[in-house]
Amino acid sequence: MTDPLIVGWAHGKFGKSEAPDTMALMREVALPALDHAGVGAGDVDGIFTGVYNNGFTRQDFQGALVAMGTPELAGIPFMRTENACATGSAAVYAAADFIASGRGKVALVIGAEKMTATPGDQIGDILLSASYVEEEGDTPGGFAGVFGRITETYFQRYGDRSEELAMIAAKNHENGMRNPYAHMRKPFDLAFCNTPSDKNPLVAGPLRRTDCSLVSDGAAAIVLAAPEVAEGLQRAISFRARAQAGDYLALSRRDPIAFDGPHRAWRQALEQSGLGIMDLDLVETHDCFTTAEMIEYEAMGLAPRGQGWRVIRDGVTRFGGALPVNPSGGLKSRGHPIGATGVSQHVMVAMQLMGEAGEMQLAGAELGGVFNMGGAAVASYCSILERRK
């Protein structure tokens, strides 16, 4: 087995893009990622594309669109992954396995999604396909409704934590102000996030608009290389751990607020790495809803079950805290173009470890965690990244 290294990346602006489709979005990051890595198109042995689609566009067979938009990559083997909101991480892991198996030495990973051209009611239906449709497909409020019910269950068991959710939202919007790639670079203070209003209405159950991630367009790319290739390049970031865990799709088959899959993914990653959670310098986690980030604090070991709300209240995960979480603004502020998200999270941590994060930069970052989740804690991916040079 040959452990792959991250040697370069590119990240587009998330938001409402003028790019007409995913082919155009992928074109924006494909060659820039290779240039950043210092490799040419002819050096690429495999292309791994993460696009959820599932109705956002009539065109599928998304892996083939990379070479359509970037002819320099024509003829290179390609594939496309889909794992709900963890689609991007699925592509990263497929590429890493490709190199680890010895089948190739350089892989290009691109995650992308074009969401904003789709009418709002259709977006809700498309995203609900990442739930168990037979039981959850008619949930009012779409996927926000699914997490609205998860939030209600958490509050019933552990008390109303609306203020702590608002703290998470305000934190991530403050962080997003530092991120030039973020969809929404606007500061929303605690009072605004915590108060339902015409500008911040209740969306589903106790969830307000500021508790929900954004419908975004965007693309991000990463270049992975075998060690012998990385030796001659400027950057090298290793996967100190890669862990993946699954769980039942139907919420009726499990405790919806236990997040057992995320717990297992984090436990496996920390065991592989030989680290404790507080050995990390930052984490980029999957805050599709503020409730998710709060429960993920418990999954990563920052608090016992039912006490994740204490973490944000104590300031642990703020930008200057003991373990900054989502210094990029997270999905909440950076945006959540489904297929791009997992790739974007890996890029955000890689930038920190190389000291290339600009205004987002955390001093002395050497170890970073990535947690990306497909569905309501169904497909969980956890990476621990470490700078090698």
mmCIF file of C-alpha atoms in Angstrom:
data_model
loop_
_atom_site.group_PDB
_atom_site.id
_atom_site.type_symbol
_atom_site.label_atom_id
_atom_site.label_comp_id
_atom_site.label_asym_id
_atom_site.label_seq_id
_atom_site.Cartn_x
_atom_site.Cartn_y
_atom_site.Cartn_z
ATOM 1 C CA MET A 1 0.000 0.000 0.000
ATOM 2 C CA THR A 2 1.251 3.468 -0.918
ATOM 3 C CA ASP A 3 -0.149 6.235 1.253
ATOM 4 C CA PRO A 4 -1.213 9.196 -0.897
ATOM 5 C CA LEU A 5 -0.364 12.805 -0.171
ATOM 6 C CA ILE A 6 -2.213 16.004 -0.983
ATOM 7 C CA VAL A 7 0.111 18.059 -3.180
ATOM 8 C CA GLY A 8 -2.131 20.839 -4.526
ATOM 9 C CA TRP A 9 -5.630 22.237 -4.763
ATOM 10 C CA ALA A 10 -7.941 24.901 -6.145
ATOM 11 C CA HIS A 11 -11.155 26.361 -4.767
ATOM 12 C CA GLY A 12 -13.799 28.384 -6.588
ATOM 13 C CA LYS A 13 -16.060 31.014 -5.090
ATOM 14 C CA PHE A 14 -19.169 29.436 -3.593
ATOM 15 C CA GLY A 15 -22.525 31.148 -4.021
ATOM 16 C CA LYS A 16 -24.846 31.911 -6.905
ATOM 17 C CA SER A 17 -22.549 31.413 -9.859
ATOM 18 C CA GLU A 18 -22.940 32.671 -13.402
ATOM 19 C CA ALA A 19 -21.413 29.390 -14.571
ATOM 20 C CA PRO A 20 -24.214 27.596 -16.436
ATOM 21 C CA ASP A 21 -23.494 24.052 -15.271
ATOM 22 C CA THR A 22 -21.149 21.715 -13.418
ATOM 23 C CA MET A 23 -18.944 21.348 -16.494
ATOM 24 C CA ALA A 24 -18.135 25.054 -16.342
ATOM 25 C CA LEU A 25 -17.662 24.958 -12.581
ATOM 26 C CA MET A 26 -15.258 22.021 -12.838
ATOM 27 C CA ARG A 27 -13.319 23.797 -15.577
ATOM 28 C CA GLU A 28 -12.688 26.676 -13.137
ATOM 29 C CA VAL A 29 -10.687 24.464 -10.773
ATOM 30 C CA ALA A 30 -9.226 21.572 -12.816
ATOM 31 C CA LEU A 31 -6.094 23.117 -14.340
ATOM 32 C CA PRO A 32 -5.550 25.599 -11.476
ATOM 33 C CA ALA A 33 -5.316 22.652 -9.060
ATOM 34 C CA LEU A 34 -2.717 20.952 -11.257
ATOM 35 C CA ASP A 35 -0.788 24.211 -11.579
ATOM 36 C CA HIS A 36 -0.856 24.653 -7.805
ATOM 37 C CA ALA A 37 0.503 21.132 -7.385
ATOM 38 C CA GLY A 38 3.167 21.632 -10.023
ATOM 39 C CA VAL A 39 2.076 18.742 -12.251
ATOM 40 C CA GLY A 40 0.793 18.702 -15.804
ATOM 41 C CA ALA A 41 -2.389 17.258 -17.252
ATOM 42 C CA GLY A 42 -0.315 14.486 -18.824
ATOM 43 C CA ASP A 43 0.862 13.384 -15.382
ATOM 44 C CA VAL A 44 -2.674 12.565 -14.191
ATOM 45 C CA ASP A 45 -3.479 8.853 -14.020
ATOM 46 C CA GLY A 46 -7.092 9.108 -12.866
ATOM 47 C CA ILE A 47 -9.876 11.671 -12.426
ATOM 48 C CA PHE A 48 -12.369 11.289 -9.588
ATOM 49 C CA THR A 49 -15.473 13.449 -9.711
ATOM 50 C CA GLY A 50 -17.995 14.022 -6.936
ATOM 51 C CA VAL A 51 -21.372 15.396 -8.068
ATOM 52 C CA TYR A 52 -24.665 14.592 -6.329
ATOM 53 C CA ASN A 53 -26.983 15.894 -9.111
ATOM 54 C CA ASN A 54 -30.022 13.603 -8.724
ATOM 55 C CA GLY A 55 -32.179 16.077 -10.616
ATOM 56 C CA PHE A 56 -30.394 19.410 -10.326
ATOM 57 C CA THR A 57 -29.653 19.041 -14.030
ATOM 58 C CA ARG A 58 -30.837 16.715 -16.800
ATOM 59 C CA GLN A 59 -27.216 16.013 -17.754
ATOM 60 C CA ASP A 60 -25.682 13.197 -15.772
ATOM 61 C CA PHE A 61 -22.607 11.040 -16.486
ATOM 62 C CA GLN A 62 -20.836 13.869 -14.683
ATOM 63 C CA GLY A 63 -17.371 12.312 -14.659
ATOM 64 C CA ALA A 64 -17.229 12.584 -18.439
ATOM 65 C CA LEU A 65 -17.854 16.334 -18.251
ATOM 66 C CA VAL A 66 -14.377 17.065 -16.859
ATOM 67 C CA ALA A 67 -12.652 16.408 -20.178
ATOM 68 C CA MET A 68 -15.521 18.084 -22.062
ATOM 69 C CA GLY A 69 -14.730 21.314 -20.249
ATOM 70 C CA THR A 70 -10.974 20.771 -20.025
ATOM 71 C CA PRO A 71 -9.787 19.008 -23.208
ATOM 72 C CA GLU A 72 -6.253 18.739 -21.827
ATOM 73 C CA LEU A 73 -7.609 15.930 -19.625
ATOM 74 C CA ALA A 74 -9.214 13.940 -22.445
ATOM 75 C CA GLY A 75 -8.363 10.256 -22.516
ATOM 76 C CA ILE A 76 -7.589 9.948 -18.804
ATOM 77 C CA PRO A 77 -9.659 7.309 -16.960
ATOM 78 C CA PHE A 78 -12.386 8.851 -14.847
ATOM 79 C CA MET A 79 -15.166 7.920 -12.476
ATOM 80 C CA ARG A 80 -17.933 9.695 -10.539
ATOM 81 C CA THR A 81 -18.975 9.115 -6.919
ATOM 82 C CA GLU A 82 -22.227 9.886 -5.090
ATOM 83 C CA ASN A 83 -22.804 9.541 -1.348
ATOM 84 C CA ALA A 84 -25.334 12.297 -0.578
ATOM 85 C CA CYS A 85 -23.699 15.266 1.166
ATOM 86 C CA ALA A 86 -20.491 13.223 1.579
ATOM 87 C CA THR A 87 -20.122 12.845 -2.190
ATOM 88 C CA GLY A 88 -16.941 14.948 -2.274
ATOM 89 C CA SER A 89 -15.201 12.934 0.430
ATOM 90 C CA ALA A 90 -16.212 9.735 -1.359
ATOM 91 C CA ALA A 91 -14.325 11.030 -4.403
ATOM 92 C CA VAL A 92 -11.285 11.946 -2.274
ATOM 93 C CA TYR A 93 -11.218 8.479 -0.690
ATOM 94 C CA ALA A 94 -11.684 6.708 -4.021
ATOM 95 C CA ALA A 95 -8.721 8.629 -5.413
ATOM 96 C CA ALA A 96 -6.648 7.886 -2.303
ATOM 97 C CA ASP A 97 -7.440 4.175 -2.614
ATOM 98 C CA PHE A 98 -6.503 4.323 -6.319
ATOM 99 C CA ILE A 99 -3.035 5.563 -5.415
ATOM 100 C CA ALA A 100 -2.681 3.359 -2.323
ATOM 101 C CA SER A 101 -3.387 0.283 -4.458
ATOM 102 C CA GLY A 102 -0.610 1.212 -6.870
ATOM 103 C CA ARG A 103 -2.945 1.662 -9.841
ATOM 104 C CA GLY A 104 -1.806 5.257 -10.343
ATOM 105 C CA LYS A 105 0.604 7.855 -9.011
ATOM 106 C CA VAL A 106 -1.330 11.113 -9.549
ATOM 107 C CA ALA A 107 -5.075 11.647 -9.188
ATOM 108 C CA LEU A 108 -7.217 14.721 -9.716
ATOM 109 C CA VAL A 109 -10.308 15.000 -7.505
ATOM 110 C CA ILE A 110 -13.052 17.497 -8.355
ATOM 111 C CA GLY A 111 -16.258 18.101 -6.412
ATOM 112 C CA ALA A 112 -18.971 20.304 -7.878
ATOM 113 C CA GLU A 113 -22.654 21.165 -7.766
ATOM 114 C CA LYS A 114 -24.954 23.612 -9.561
ATOM 115 C CA MET A 115 -27.967 24.135 -7.303
ATOM 116 C CA THR A 116 -29.225 27.716 -7.532
ATOM 117 C CA ALA A 117 -30.744 27.409 -11.017
ATOM 118 C CA THR A 118 -33.290 24.924 -9.650
ATOM 119 C CA PRO A 119 -36.608 26.238 -8.232
ATOM 120 C CA GLY A 120 -36.791 26.114 -4.445
ATOM 121 C CA ASP A 121 -39.562 23.537 -4.177
ATOM 122 C CA GLN A 122 -37.663 21.189 -6.480
ATOM 123 C CA ILE A 123 -34.490 21.639 -4.429
ATOM 124 C CA GLY A 124 -36.383 20.433 -1.379
ATOM 125 C CA ASP A 125 -37.551 17.310 -3.191
ATOM 126 C CA ILE A 126 -34.076 16.584 -4.572
ATOM 127 C CA LEU A 127 -32.417 16.880 -1.172
ATOM 128 C CA LEU A 128 -35.070 14.708 0.471
ATOM 129 C CA SER A 129 -33.899 11.893 -1.774
ATOM 130 C CA ALA A 130 -30.950 11.670 0.632
ATOM 131 C CA SER A 131 -33.407 10.498 3.291
ATOM 132 C CA TYR A 132 -35.331 7.218 3.392
ATOM 133 C CA VAL A 133 -38.047 8.323 1.002
ATOM 134 C CA GLU A 134 -40.507 5.582 1.907
ATOM 135 C CA GLU A 135 -40.771 6.963 5.445
ATOM 136 C CA GLU A 136 -39.352 10.483 5.273
ATOM 137 C CA GLY A 137 -40.036 11.584 1.701
ATOM 138 C CA ASP A 138 -43.058 13.726 2.592
ATOM 139 C CA THR A 139 -41.432 15.537 5.517
ATOM 140 C CA PRO A 140 -42.678 19.160 5.566
ATOM 141 C CA GLY A 141 -39.815 21.559 5.039
ATOM 142 C CA GLY A 142 -37.695 19.107 3.060
ATOM 143 C CA PHE A 143 -34.365 18.084 4.555
ATOM 144 C CA ALA A 144 -34.599 21.011 6.965
ATOM 145 C CA GLY A 145 -37.734 19.290 8.223
ATOM 146 C CA VAL A 146 -35.754 16.107 8.868
ATOM 147 C CA PHE A 147 -33.244 18.036 10.949
ATOM 148 C CA GLY A 148 -36.058 20.016 12.530
ATOM 149 C CA ARG A 149 -37.345 16.724 13.946
ATOM 150 C CA ILE A 150 -33.833 15.727 15.041
ATOM 151 C CA THR A 151 -33.519 19.081 16.807
ATOM 152 C CA GLU A 152 -36.887 18.646 18.519
ATOM 153 C CA THR A 153 -35.818 15.216 19.763
ATOM 154 C CA TYR A 154 -32.565 16.628 21.137
ATOM 155 C CA PHE A 155 -34.410 19.456 22.909
ATOM 156 C CA GLN A 156 -36.955 17.046 24.379
ATOM 157 C CA ARG A 157 -34.182 14.900 25.806
ATOM 158 C CA TYR A 158 -31.617 17.505 26.834
ATOM 159 C CA GLY A 159 -33.450 20.828 27.035
ATOM 160 C CA ASP A 160 -33.984 23.744 24.654
ATOM 161 C CA ARG A 161 -30.599 24.656 23.224
ATOM 162 C CA SER A 162 -31.739 27.289 20.728
ATOM 163 C CA GLU A 163 -29.327 29.871 22.113
ATOM 164 C CA GLU A 164 -26.362 27.551 21.729
ATOM 165 C CA LEU A 165 -27.403 26.820 18.136
ATOM 166 C CA ALA A 166 -27.489 30.571 17.548
ATOM 167 C CA MET A 167 -23.981 30.820 19.020
ATOM 168 C CA ILE A 168 -22.765 28.242 16.491
ATOM 169 C CA ALA A 169 -24.417 30.151 13.644
ATOM 170 C CA ALA A 170 -22.948 33.483 14.766
ATOM 171 C CA LYS A 171 -19.482 31.890 15.142
ATOM 172 C CA ASN A 172 -19.521 30.443 11.658
ATOM 173 C CA HIS A 173 -20.765 33.646 10.051
ATOM 174 C CA GLU A 174 -18.018 35.577 11.847
ATOM 175 C CA ASN A 175 -15.464 33.073 10.544
ATOM 176 C CA GLY A 176 -16.880 33.271 7.036
ATOM 177 C CA MET A 177 -16.080 36.973 6.948
ATOM 178 C CA ARG A 178 -12.410 35.959 6.676
ATOM 179 C CA ASN A 179 -13.003 33.509 3.807
ATOM 180 C CA PRO A 180 -12.851 34.972 0.275
ATOM 181 C CA TYR A 181 -14.474 31.791 -1.110
ATOM 182 C CA ALA A 182 -17.513 31.930 1.180
ATOM 183 C CA HIS A 183 -21.042 32.207 -0.169
ATOM 184 C CA MET A 184 -22.265 34.524 2.582
ATOM 185 C CA ARG A 185 -19.708 36.931 3.995
ATOM 186 C CA LYS A 186 -22.079 38.698 6.333
ATOM 187 C CA PRO A 187 -21.817 38.958 10.122
ATOM 188 C CA PHE A 188 -24.923 37.867 12.004
ATOM 189 C CA ASP A 189 -24.639 38.413 15.728
ATOM 190 C CA LEU A 190 -26.053 36.223 18.458
ATOM 191 C CA ALA A 191 -29.128 38.385 18.981
ATOM 192 C CA PHE A 192 -30.088 38.165 15.299
ATOM 193 C CA CYS A 193 -29.427 34.416 15.062
ATOM 194 C CA ASN A 194 -31.347 33.708 18.257
ATOM 195 C CA THR A 195 -34.459 35.759 17.453
ATOM 196 C CA PRO A 196 -37.049 34.581 14.899
ATOM 197 C CA SER A 197 -38.007 37.490 12.660
ATOM 198 C CA ASP A 198 -39.094 38.335 9.133
ATOM 199 C CA LYS A 199 -35.422 38.213 8.119
ATOM 200 C CA ASN A 200 -34.695 35.113 10.180
ATOM 201 C CA PRO A 201 -37.910 33.079 10.158
ATOM 202 C CA LEU A 202 -38.507 29.662 11.626
ATOM 203 C CA VAL A 203 -37.947 27.117 8.854
ATOM 204 C CA ALA A 204 -38.686 23.732 10.406
ATOM 205 C CA GLY A 205 -39.456 23.017 14.045
ATOM 206 C CA PRO A 206 -37.117 25.140 16.178
ATOM 207 C CA LEU A 207 -34.658 25.708 13.307
ATOM 208 C CA ARG A 208 -34.372 29.277 12.065
ATOM 209 C CA ARG A 209 -32.991 30.285 8.702
ATOM 210 C CA THR A 210 -29.645 31.044 10.347
ATOM 211 C CA ASP A 211 -29.525 27.438 11.573
ATOM 212 C CA CYS A 212 -29.578 26.099 8.002
ATOM 213 C CA SER A 213 -26.753 25.856 5.460
ATOM 214 C CA LEU A 214 -26.973 27.557 2.100
ATOM 215 C CA VAL A 215 -28.079 26.421 -1.347
ATOM 216 C CA SER A 216 -24.912 27.072 -3.321
ATOM 217 C CA ASP A 217 -23.056 26.568 -6.575
ATOM 218 C CA GLY A 218 -19.353 25.834 -6.567
ATOM 219 C CA ALA A 219 -16.416 23.536 -7.176
ATOM 220 C CA ALA A 220 -13.179 22.564 -5.469
ATOM 221 C CA ALA A 221 -10.317 20.303 -6.525
ATOM 222 C CA ILE A 222 -7.460 18.413 -4.897
ATOM 223 C CA VAL A 223 -4.434 16.678 -6.399
ATOM 224 C CA LEU A 224 -3.203 13.493 -4.711
ATOM 225 C CA ALA A 225 0.162 11.926 -5.438
ATOM 226 C CA ALA A 226 2.237 8.907 -4.458
ATOM 227 C CA PRO A 227 5.175 9.659 -2.119
ATOM 228 C CA GLU A 228 7.819 9.337 -4.821
ATOM 229 C CA VAL A 229 6.013 11.983 -6.874
ATOM 230 C CA ALA A 230 5.370 14.239 -3.889
ATOM 231 C CA GLU A 231 9.103 14.246 -3.064
ATOM 232 C CA GLY A 232 9.761 16.512 -6.015
ATOM 233 C CA LEU A 233 6.846 18.893 -5.396
ATOM 234 C CA GLN A 234 6.468 21.950 -3.200
ATOM 235 C CA ARG A 235 3.674 20.703 -0.897
ATOM 236 C CA ALA A 236 2.950 17.421 0.851
ATOM 237 C CA ILE A 237 0.134 16.787 3.305
ATOM 238 C CA SER A 238 -0.480 13.253 4.499
ATOM 239 C CA PHE A 239 -3.576 11.442 5.667
ATOM 240 C CA ARG A 240 -2.584 10.489 9.170
ATOM 241 C CA ALA A 241 -5.954 8.749 9.260
ATOM 242 C CA ARG A 242 -8.877 8.035 6.937
ATOM 243 C CA ALA A 243 -11.997 6.464 8.403
ATOM 244 C CA GLN A 244 -15.454 5.811 7.018
ATOM 245 C CA ALA A 245 -18.544 4.580 8.857
ATOM 246 C CA GLY A 246 -22.099 3.831 7.783
ATOM 247 C CA ASP A 247 -25.481 3.654 9.475
ATOM 248 C CA TYR A 248 -29.100 2.857 8.646
ATOM 249 C CA LEU A 249 -30.663 5.263 6.164
ATOM 250 C CA ALA A 250 -34.044 5.245 7.923
ATOM 251 C CA LEU A 251 -34.193 7.286 11.119
ATOM 252 C CA SER A 252 -36.774 4.812 12.432
ATOM 253 C CA ARG A 253 -34.051 2.152 12.617
ATOM 254 C CA ARG A 254 -31.812 4.102 15.022
ATOM 255 C CA ASP A 255 -31.632 6.808 17.668
ATOM 256 C CA PRO A 256 -31.706 9.943 15.471
ATOM 257 C CA ILE A 257 -29.613 12.043 17.851
ATOM 258 C CA ALA A 258 -27.016 9.400 18.763
ATOM 259 C CA PHE A 259 -24.958 10.022 15.594
ATOM 260 C CA ASP A 260 -23.458 6.573 16.023
ATOM 261 C CA GLY A 261 -21.809 6.654 12.578
ATOM 262 C CA PRO A 262 -19.974 9.930 13.261
ATOM 263 C CA HIS A 263 -18.902 8.599 16.687
ATOM 264 C CA ARG A 264 -17.428 5.481 15.055
ATOM 265 C CA ALA A 265 -15.707 7.426 12.269
ATOM 266 C CA TRP A 266 -14.054 9.790 14.743
ATOM 267 C CA ARG A 267 -13.050 6.959 17.090
ATOM 268 C CA GLN A 268 -11.482 4.995 14.248
ATOM 269 C CA ALA A 269 -9.636 8.042 12.887
ATOM 270 C CA LEU A 270 -8.230 9.016 16.268
ATOM 271 C CA GLU A 271 -7.164 5.417 16.961
ATOM 272 C CA GLN A 272 -5.464 5.179 13.550
ATOM 273 C CA SER A 273 -3.625 8.453 14.109
ATOM 274 C CA GLY A 274 -2.637 7.773 17.703
ATOM 275 C CA LEU A 275 -3.980 11.184 18.664
ATOM 276 C CA GLY A 276 -6.536 12.653 21.010
ATOM 277 C CA ILE A 277 -9.082 15.163 19.792
ATOM 278 C CA MET A 278 -7.308 18.050 21.547
ATOM 279 C CA ASP A 279 -4.067 17.230 19.717
ATOM 280 C CA LEU A 280 -5.674 18.708 16.598
ATOM 281 C CA ASP A 281 -5.230 22.375 15.747
ATOM 282 C CA LEU A 282 -8.538 22.735 13.902
ATOM 283 C CA VAL A 283 -11.515 20.814 12.551
ATOM 284 C CA GLU A 284 -13.709 21.453 9.527
ATOM 285 C CA THR A 285 -17.000 19.699 10.292
ATOM 286 C CA HIS A 286 -20.313 19.188 8.551
ATOM 287 C CA ASP A 287 -22.642 21.902 9.850
ATOM 288 C CA CYS A 288 -25.452 21.352 7.354
ATOM 289 C CA PHE A 289 -27.557 22.557 10.280
ATOM 290 C CA THR A 290 -26.305 24.031 13.539
ATOM 291 C CA THR A 291 -27.778 21.017 15.334
ATOM 292 C CA ALA A 292 -25.426 18.789 13.348
ATOM 293 C CA GLU A 293 -22.358 20.734 14.495
ATOM 294 C CA MET A 294 -23.548 20.622 18.101
ATOM 295 C CA ILE A 295 -24.059 16.836 18.072
ATOM 296 C CA GLU A 296 -20.790 16.373 16.162
ATOM 297 C CA TYR A 297 -18.985 17.986 19.114
ATOM 298 C CA GLU A 298 -20.180 14.945 21.050
ATOM 299 C CA ALA A 299 -19.165 12.569 18.246
ATOM 300 C CA MET A 300 -15.610 13.911 18.114
ATOM 301 C CA GLY A 301 -15.224 13.574 21.861
ATOM 302 C CA LEU A 302 -15.396 17.195 22.987
ATOM 303 C CA ALA A 303 -18.363 16.468 25.273
ATOM 304 C CA PRO A 304 -20.440 13.535 26.515
ATOM 305 C CA ARG A 305 -23.710 12.763 24.730
ATOM 306 C CA GLY A 306 -26.286 15.427 25.426
ATOM 307 C CA GLN A 307 -23.723 18.060 26.385
ATOM 308 C CA GLY A 308 -22.411 19.263 23.029
ATOM 309 C CA TRP A 309 -24.055 22.618 23.693
ATOM 310 C CA ARG A 310 -21.537 23.249 26.500
ATOM 311 C CA VAL A 311 -18.692 23.274 23.972
ATOM 312 C CA ILE A 312 -19.808 26.413 22.146
ATOM 313 C CA ARG A 313 -20.927 28.077 25.362
ATOM 314 C CA ASP A 314 -17.445 27.547 26.825
ATOM 315 C CA GLY A 315 -15.828 29.029 23.690
ATOM 316 C CA VAL A 316 -13.792 25.905 22.879
ATOM 317 C CA THR A 317 -14.573 25.920 19.145
ATOM 318 C CA ARG A 318 -14.344 29.638 18.449
ATOM 319 C CA PHE A 319 -11.605 31.018 16.192
ATOM 320 C CA GLY A 320 -9.310 31.709 19.132
ATOM 321 C CA GLY A 321 -10.510 28.740 21.200
ATOM 322 C CA ALA A 322 -8.735 25.572 22.247
ATOM 323 C CA LEU A 323 -9.968 23.737 19.116
ATOM 324 C CA PRO A 324 -11.329 26.036 16.391
ATOM 325 C CA VAL A 325 -14.123 24.343 14.454
ATOM 326 C CA ASN A 326 -15.058 25.615 10.986
ATOM 327 C CA PRO A 327 -12.609 28.536 10.816
ATOM 328 C CA SER A 328 -13.610 28.728 7.132
ATOM 329 C CA GLY A 329 -17.219 29.506 8.098
ATOM 330 C CA GLY A 330 -18.353 25.947 7.522
ATOM 331 C CA LEU A 331 -21.277 24.977 5.331
ATOM 332 C CA LYS A 332 -23.272 27.608 7.178
ATOM 333 C CA SER A 333 -21.293 30.529 5.756
ATOM 334 C CA ARG A 334 -18.920 29.026 3.154
ATOM 335 C CA GLY A 335 -21.850 27.326 1.451
ATOM 336 C CA HIS A 336 -22.921 23.774 0.683
ATOM 337 C CA PRO A 337 -22.764 22.826 -3.006
ATOM 338 C CA ILE A 338 -23.389 19.162 -2.276
ATOM 339 C CA GLY A 339 -20.730 17.437 -4.375
ATOM 340 C CA ALA A 340 -18.085 20.061 -3.657
ATOM 341 C CA THR A 341 -18.410 20.129 0.128
ATOM 342 C CA GLY A 342 -16.157 17.226 1.134
ATOM 343 C CA VAL A 343 -13.422 18.299 -1.284
ATOM 344 C CA SER A 344 -13.740 21.889 -0.057
ATOM 345 C CA GLN A 345 -13.351 20.806 3.578
ATOM 346 C CA HIS A 346 -10.113 18.974 2.759
ATOM 347 C CA VAL A 347 -8.854 22.027 0.864
ATOM 348 C CA MET A 348 -9.675 24.336 3.777
ATOM 349 C CA VAL A 349 -7.661 22.212 6.211
ATOM 350 C CA ALA A 350 -4.796 21.754 3.727
ATOM 351 C CA MET A 351 -4.573 25.528 3.305
ATOM 352 C CA GLN A 352 -4.281 25.942 7.069
ATOM 353 C CA LEU A 353 -1.543 23.317 7.368
ATOM 354 C CA MET A 354 0.510 24.917 4.595
ATOM 355 C CA GLY A 355 0.088 28.425 6.003
ATOM 356 C CA GLU A 356 -1.824 29.474 2.880
ATOM 357 C CA ALA A 357 -5.183 30.336 4.485
ATOM 358 C CA GLY A 358 -4.821 34.127 4.375
ATOM 359 C CA GLU A 359 -7.117 35.904 6.817
ATOM 360 C CA MET A 360 -8.443 32.516 7.967
ATOM 361 C CA GLN A 361 -4.977 31.373 9.047
ATOM 362 C CA LEU A 362 -4.554 29.862 12.498
ATOM 363 C CA ALA A 363 -1.055 30.269 13.898
ATOM 364 C CA GLY A 364 1.041 27.108 13.950
ATOM 365 C CA ALA A 365 -1.556 24.714 12.503
ATOM 366 C CA GLU A 366 0.064 21.307 11.944
ATOM 367 C CA LEU A 367 -2.777 18.794 12.423
ATOM 368 C CA GLY A 368 -6.355 19.185 11.183
ATOM 369 C CA GLY A 369 -9.498 17.104 11.157
ATOM 370 C CA VAL A 370 -12.183 16.856 8.470
ATOM 371 C CA PHE A 371 -15.634 15.420 9.125
ATOM 372 C CA ASN A 372 -18.095 15.125 6.221
ATOM 373 C CA MET A 373 -21.509 13.505 6.578
ATOM 374 C CA GLY A 374 -23.921 12.144 3.992
ATOM 375 C CA GLY A 375 -27.601 12.293 4.902
ATOM 376 C CA ALA A 376 -28.635 12.499 8.549
ATOM 377 C CA ALA A 377 -25.462 10.863 9.944
ATOM 378 C CA VAL A 378 -25.705 7.961 7.464
ATOM 379 C CA ALA A 379 -22.381 8.110 5.570
ATOM 380 C CA SER A 380 -19.564 9.474 7.740
ATOM 381 C CA TYR A 381 -16.015 10.298 6.625
ATOM 382 C CA CYS A 382 -13.283 11.460 8.984
ATOM 383 C CA SER A 383 -9.793 12.478 7.874
ATOM 384 C CA ILE A 384 -6.865 13.657 9.967
ATOM 385 C CA LEU A 385 -4.367 15.594 7.895
ATOM 386 C CA GLU A 386 -0.774 16.410 8.760
ATOM 387 C CA ARG A 387 1.758 18.621 6.999
ATOM 388 C CA ARG A 388 4.827 16.680 5.814
ATOM 389 C CA LYS A 389 6.736 19.521 4.192
#
